[in-house]
PDB file of C-alpha atoms in Angstrom:
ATOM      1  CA  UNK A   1       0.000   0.000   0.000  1.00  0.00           C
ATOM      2  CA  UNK A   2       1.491   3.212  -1.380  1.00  0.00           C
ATOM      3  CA  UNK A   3       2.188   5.975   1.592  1.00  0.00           C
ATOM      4  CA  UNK A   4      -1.015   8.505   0.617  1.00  0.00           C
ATOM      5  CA  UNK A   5      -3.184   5.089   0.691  1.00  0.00           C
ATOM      6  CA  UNK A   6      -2.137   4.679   3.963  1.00  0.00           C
ATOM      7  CA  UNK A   7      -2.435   8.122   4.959  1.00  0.00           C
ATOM      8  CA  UNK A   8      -6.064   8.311   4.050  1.00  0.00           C
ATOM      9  CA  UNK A   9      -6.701   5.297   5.753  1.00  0.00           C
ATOM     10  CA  UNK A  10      -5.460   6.476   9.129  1.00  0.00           C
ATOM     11  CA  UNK A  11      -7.044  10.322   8.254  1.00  0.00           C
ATOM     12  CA  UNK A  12     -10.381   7.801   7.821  1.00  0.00           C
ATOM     13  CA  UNK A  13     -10.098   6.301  11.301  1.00  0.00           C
ATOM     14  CA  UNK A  14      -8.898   8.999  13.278  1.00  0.00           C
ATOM     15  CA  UNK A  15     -12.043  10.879  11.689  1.00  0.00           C
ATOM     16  CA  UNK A  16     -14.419   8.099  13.837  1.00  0.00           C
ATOM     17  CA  UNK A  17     -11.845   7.465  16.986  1.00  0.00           C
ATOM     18  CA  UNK A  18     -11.182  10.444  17.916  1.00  0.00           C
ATOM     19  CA  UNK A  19      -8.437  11.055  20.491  1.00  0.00           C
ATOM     20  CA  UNK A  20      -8.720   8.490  22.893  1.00  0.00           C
ATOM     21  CA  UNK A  21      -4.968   7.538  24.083  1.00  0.00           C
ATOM     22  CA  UNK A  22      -3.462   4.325  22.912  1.00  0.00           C
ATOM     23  CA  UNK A  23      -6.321   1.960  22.904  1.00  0.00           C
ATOM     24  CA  UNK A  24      -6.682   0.874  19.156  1.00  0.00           C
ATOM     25  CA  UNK A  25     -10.559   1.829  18.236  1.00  0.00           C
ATOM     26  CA  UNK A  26     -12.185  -0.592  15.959  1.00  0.00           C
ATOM     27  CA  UNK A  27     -14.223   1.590  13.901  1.00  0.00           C
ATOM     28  CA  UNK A  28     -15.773  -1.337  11.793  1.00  0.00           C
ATOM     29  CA  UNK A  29     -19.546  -1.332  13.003  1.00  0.00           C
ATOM     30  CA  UNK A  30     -19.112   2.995  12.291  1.00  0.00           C
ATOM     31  CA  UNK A  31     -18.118   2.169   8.644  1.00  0.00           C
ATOM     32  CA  UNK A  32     -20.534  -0.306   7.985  1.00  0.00           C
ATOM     33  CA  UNK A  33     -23.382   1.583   9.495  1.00  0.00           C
ATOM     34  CA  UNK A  34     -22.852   4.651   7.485  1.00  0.00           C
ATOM     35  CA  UNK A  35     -23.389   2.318   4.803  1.00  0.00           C
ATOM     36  CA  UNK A  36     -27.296   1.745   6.025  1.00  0.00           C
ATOM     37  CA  UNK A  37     -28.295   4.153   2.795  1.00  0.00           C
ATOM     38  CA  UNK A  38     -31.320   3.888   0.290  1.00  0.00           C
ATOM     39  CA  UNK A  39     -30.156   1.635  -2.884  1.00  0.00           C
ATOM     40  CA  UNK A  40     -31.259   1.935  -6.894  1.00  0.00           C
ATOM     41  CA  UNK A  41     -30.878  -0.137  -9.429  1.00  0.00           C
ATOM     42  CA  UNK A  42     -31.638  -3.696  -9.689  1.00  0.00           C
ATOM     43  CA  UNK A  43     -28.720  -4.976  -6.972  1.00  0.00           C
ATOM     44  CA  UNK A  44     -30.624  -5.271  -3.581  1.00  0.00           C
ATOM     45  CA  UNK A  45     -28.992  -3.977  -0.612  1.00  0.00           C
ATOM     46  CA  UNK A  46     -29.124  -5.182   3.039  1.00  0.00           C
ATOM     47  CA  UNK A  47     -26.203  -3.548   4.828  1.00  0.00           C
ATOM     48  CA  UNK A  48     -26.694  -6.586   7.663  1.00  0.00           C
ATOM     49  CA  UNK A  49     -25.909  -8.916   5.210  1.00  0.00           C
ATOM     50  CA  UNK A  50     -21.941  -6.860   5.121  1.00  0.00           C
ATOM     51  CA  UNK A  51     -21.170  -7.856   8.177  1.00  0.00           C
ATOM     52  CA  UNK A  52     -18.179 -10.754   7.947  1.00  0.00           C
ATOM     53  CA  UNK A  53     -17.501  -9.711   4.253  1.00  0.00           C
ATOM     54  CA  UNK A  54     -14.246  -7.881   2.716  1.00  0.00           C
ATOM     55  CA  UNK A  55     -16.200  -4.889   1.520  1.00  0.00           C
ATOM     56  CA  UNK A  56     -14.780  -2.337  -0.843  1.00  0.00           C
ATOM     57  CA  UNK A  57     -16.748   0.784  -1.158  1.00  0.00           C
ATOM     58  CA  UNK A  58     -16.571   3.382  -4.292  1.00  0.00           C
ATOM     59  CA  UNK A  59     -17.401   6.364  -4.020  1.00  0.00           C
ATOM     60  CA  UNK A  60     -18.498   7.725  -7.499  1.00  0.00           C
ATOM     61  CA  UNK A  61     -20.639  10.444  -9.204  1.00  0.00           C
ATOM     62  CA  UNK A  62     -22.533   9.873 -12.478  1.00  0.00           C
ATOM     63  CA  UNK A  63     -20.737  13.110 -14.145  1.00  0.00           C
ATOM     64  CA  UNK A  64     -17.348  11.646 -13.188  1.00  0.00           C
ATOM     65  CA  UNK A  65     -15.796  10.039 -15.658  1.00  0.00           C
ATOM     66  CA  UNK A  66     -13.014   8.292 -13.835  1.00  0.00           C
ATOM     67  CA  UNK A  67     -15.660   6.424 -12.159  1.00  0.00           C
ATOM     68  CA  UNK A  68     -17.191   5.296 -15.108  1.00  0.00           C
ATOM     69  CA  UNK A  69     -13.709   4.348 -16.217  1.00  0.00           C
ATOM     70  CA  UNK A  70     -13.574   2.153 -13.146  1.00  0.00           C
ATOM     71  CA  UNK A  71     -17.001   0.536 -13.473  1.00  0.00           C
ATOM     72  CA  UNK A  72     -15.537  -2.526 -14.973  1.00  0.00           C
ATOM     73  CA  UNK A  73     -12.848  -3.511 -12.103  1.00  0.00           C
ATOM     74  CA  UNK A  74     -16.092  -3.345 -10.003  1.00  0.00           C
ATOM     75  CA  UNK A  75     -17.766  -5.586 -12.038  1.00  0.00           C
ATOM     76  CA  UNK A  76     -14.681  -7.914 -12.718  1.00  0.00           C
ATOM     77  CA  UNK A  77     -13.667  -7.932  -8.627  1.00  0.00           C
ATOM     78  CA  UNK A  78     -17.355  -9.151  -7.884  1.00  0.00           C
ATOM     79  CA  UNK A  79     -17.818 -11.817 -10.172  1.00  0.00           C
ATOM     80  CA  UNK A  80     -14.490 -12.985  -9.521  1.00  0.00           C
ATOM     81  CA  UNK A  81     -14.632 -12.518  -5.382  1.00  0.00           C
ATOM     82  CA  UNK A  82     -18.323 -12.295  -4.419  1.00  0.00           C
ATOM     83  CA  UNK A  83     -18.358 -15.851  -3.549  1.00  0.00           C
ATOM     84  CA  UNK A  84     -15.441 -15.739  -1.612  1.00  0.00           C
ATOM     85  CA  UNK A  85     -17.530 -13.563   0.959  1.00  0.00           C
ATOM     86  CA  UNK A  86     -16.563 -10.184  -0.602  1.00  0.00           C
ATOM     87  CA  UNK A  87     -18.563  -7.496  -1.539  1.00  0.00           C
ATOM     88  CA  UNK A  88     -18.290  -4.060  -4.099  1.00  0.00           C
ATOM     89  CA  UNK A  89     -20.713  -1.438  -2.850  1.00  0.00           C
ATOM     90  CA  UNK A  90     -20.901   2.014  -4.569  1.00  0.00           C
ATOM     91  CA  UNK A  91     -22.143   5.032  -3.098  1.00  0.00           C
ATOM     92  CA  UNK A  92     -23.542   7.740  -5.087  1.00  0.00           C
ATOM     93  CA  UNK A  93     -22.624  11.510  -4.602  1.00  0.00           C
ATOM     94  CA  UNK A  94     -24.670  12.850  -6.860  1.00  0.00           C
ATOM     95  CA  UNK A  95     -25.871  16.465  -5.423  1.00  0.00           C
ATOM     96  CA  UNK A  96     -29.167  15.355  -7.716  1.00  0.00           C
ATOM     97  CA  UNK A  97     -29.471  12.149  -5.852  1.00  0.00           C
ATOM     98  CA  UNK A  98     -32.622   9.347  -6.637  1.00  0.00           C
ATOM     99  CA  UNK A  99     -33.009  11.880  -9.759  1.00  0.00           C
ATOM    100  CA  UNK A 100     -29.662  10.800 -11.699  1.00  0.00           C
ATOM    101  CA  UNK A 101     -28.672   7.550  -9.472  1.00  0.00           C
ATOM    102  CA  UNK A 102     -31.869   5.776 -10.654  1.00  0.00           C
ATOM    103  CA  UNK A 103     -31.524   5.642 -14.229  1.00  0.00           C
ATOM    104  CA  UNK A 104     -27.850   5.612 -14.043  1.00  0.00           C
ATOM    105  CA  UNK A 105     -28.257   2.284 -11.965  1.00  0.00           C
ATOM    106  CA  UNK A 106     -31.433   0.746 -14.113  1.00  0.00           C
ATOM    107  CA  UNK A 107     -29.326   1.402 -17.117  1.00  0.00           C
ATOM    108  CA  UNK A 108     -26.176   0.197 -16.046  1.00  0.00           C
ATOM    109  CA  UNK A 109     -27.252  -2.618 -14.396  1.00  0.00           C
ATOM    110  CA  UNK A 110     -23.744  -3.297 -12.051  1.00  0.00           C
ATOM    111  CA  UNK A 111     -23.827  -6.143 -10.299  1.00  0.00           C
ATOM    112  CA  UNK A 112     -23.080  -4.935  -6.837  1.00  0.00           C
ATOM    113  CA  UNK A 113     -25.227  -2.170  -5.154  1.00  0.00           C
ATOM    114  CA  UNK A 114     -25.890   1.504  -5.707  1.00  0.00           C
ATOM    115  CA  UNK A 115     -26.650   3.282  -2.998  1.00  0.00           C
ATOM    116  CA  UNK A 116     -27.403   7.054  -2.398  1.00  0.00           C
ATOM    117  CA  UNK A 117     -25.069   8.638  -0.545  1.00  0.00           C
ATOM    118  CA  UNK A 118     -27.292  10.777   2.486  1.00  0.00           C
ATOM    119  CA  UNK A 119     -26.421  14.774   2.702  1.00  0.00           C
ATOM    120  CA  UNK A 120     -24.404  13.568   5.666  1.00  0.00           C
ATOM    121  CA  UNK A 121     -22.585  11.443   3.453  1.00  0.00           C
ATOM    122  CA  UNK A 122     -22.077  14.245   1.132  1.00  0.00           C
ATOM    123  CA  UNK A 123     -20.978  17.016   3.759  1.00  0.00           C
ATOM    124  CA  UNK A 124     -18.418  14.680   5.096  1.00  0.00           C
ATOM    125  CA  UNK A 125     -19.879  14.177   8.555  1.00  0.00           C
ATOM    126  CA  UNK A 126     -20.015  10.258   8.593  1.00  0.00           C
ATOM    127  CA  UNK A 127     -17.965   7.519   9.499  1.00  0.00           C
ATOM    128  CA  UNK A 128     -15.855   8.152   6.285  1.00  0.00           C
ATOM    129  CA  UNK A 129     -14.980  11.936   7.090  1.00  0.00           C
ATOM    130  CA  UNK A 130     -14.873  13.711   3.808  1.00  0.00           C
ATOM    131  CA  UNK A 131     -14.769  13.034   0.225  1.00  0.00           C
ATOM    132  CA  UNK A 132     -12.277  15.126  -0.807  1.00  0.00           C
ATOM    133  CA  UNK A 133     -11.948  13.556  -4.259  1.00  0.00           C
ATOM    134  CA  UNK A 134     -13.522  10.976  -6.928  1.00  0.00           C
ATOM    135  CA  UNK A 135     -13.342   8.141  -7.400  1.00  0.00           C
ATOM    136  CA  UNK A 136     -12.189   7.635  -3.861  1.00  0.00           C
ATOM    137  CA  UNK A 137     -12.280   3.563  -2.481  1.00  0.00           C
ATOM    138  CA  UNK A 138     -12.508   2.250   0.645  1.00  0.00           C
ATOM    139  CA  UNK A 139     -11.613  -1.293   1.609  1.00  0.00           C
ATOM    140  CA  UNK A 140     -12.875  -2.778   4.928  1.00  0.00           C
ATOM    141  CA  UNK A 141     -11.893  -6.069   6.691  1.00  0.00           C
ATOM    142  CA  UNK A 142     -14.420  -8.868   7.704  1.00  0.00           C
ATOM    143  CA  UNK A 143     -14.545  -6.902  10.610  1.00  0.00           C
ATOM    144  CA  UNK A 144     -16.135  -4.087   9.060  1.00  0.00           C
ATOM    145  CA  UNK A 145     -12.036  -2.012   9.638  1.00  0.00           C
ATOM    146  CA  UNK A 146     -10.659   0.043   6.969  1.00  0.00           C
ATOM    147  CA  UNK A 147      -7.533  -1.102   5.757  1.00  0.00           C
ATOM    148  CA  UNK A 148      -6.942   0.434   2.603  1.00  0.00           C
ATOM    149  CA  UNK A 149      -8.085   3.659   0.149  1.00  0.00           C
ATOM    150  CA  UNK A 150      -7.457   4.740  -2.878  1.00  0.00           C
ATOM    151  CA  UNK A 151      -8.065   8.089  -4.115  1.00  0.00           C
ATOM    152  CA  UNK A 152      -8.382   7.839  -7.939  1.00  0.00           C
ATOM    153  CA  UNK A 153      -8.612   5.145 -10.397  1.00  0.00           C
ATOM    154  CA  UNK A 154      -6.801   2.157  -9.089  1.00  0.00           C
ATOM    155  CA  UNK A 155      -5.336  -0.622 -11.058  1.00  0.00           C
ATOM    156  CA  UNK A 156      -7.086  -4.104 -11.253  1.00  0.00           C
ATOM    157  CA  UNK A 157      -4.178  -5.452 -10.345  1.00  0.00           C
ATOM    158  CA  UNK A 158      -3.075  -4.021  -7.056  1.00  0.00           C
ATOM    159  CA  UNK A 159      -7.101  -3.594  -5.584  1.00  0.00           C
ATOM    160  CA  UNK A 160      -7.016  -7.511  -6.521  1.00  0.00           C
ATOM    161  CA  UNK A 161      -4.261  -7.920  -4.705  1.00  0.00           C
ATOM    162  CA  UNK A 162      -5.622  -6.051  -1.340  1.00  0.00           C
ATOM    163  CA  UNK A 163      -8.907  -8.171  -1.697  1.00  0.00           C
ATOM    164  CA  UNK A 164      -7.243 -11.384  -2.119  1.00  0.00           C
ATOM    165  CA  UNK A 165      -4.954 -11.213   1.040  1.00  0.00           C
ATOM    166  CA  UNK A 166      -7.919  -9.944   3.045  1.00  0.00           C
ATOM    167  CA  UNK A 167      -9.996 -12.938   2.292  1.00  0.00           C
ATOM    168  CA  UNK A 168      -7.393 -15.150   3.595  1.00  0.00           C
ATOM    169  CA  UNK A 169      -7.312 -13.939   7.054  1.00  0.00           C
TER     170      UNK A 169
END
């Protein structure tokens, strides 16, 4: 994991811990809460049904074209992992919300969810702090824990990588 992935990740957790000494904070039930959000599209969404799953979450906008760009990792990292107890979730940061998410999602049809990101989401006072960028990706353990991000389009390669080692634990 480069040195700004790791960065962000810490910036992440420190955004839910807090200051609180020492004690290492497990902010997994935080990040996987925040992820309780309306879905579109034809992917269902249950966020109880995260818990005990690798879970990398996208953050994305319809205008951005980076995301779109980055559509088919999503797709290729869920048919090849979902199986294996892993999960692709995308959040939606449209301003416009249900009004460009919905078609965006019925047309594109992705195979992991699309949910819509809540104006809490969007001002950067949830568990993920703010989204200072997009495409910006979060991976979380099986214990709901982020353990990586990516700001920007990642390779297929390296995410793959990050997903595969976290399944084995």
């Amino acid at each position: 994991m480069s040195s700004a992935a790791r960065a962000l990740a810490c910036v992440l957790l420190l955004a839910v811990a807090g200051c609180r000494g020492s004690r290492p904070v497990d902010a997994g039930p935080a990040f996987l809460q925040a992820l309780a959000l309306p879905s579109v599209g034809p992917t269902p969404h249950d966020v109880r049904k995260l818990a005990g799953k690798v879970v990398l979450v996208s953050f994305f906008a319809t205008w951005c074209f980076p995301c779109l760009a980055e559509m088919p990792t999503l797709e290729a990292l869920q048919r090849d992992y979902g199986a294996q107890g892993f999960q692709v979730v995308a959040v939606g940061m449209d301003l416009e919300g249900a009004k460009v998410l919905v078609p965006f999602a019925e047309h594109y049809a992705p195979r992991y969810p699309v949910l819509l990101a809540s104006e809490w989401m969007i001002a950067g006072r949830s568990a993920f702090g703010p989204i200072k960028g997009l495409p910006s990706t979060v991976l979380l353990d099986r214990h709901g824990r982020a353990v990586a991000a990516w700001q920007g389009v990642e390779g297929h390669t390296k995410v793959a990588e990050a997903v595969e080692k976290l399944l084995k634990d």
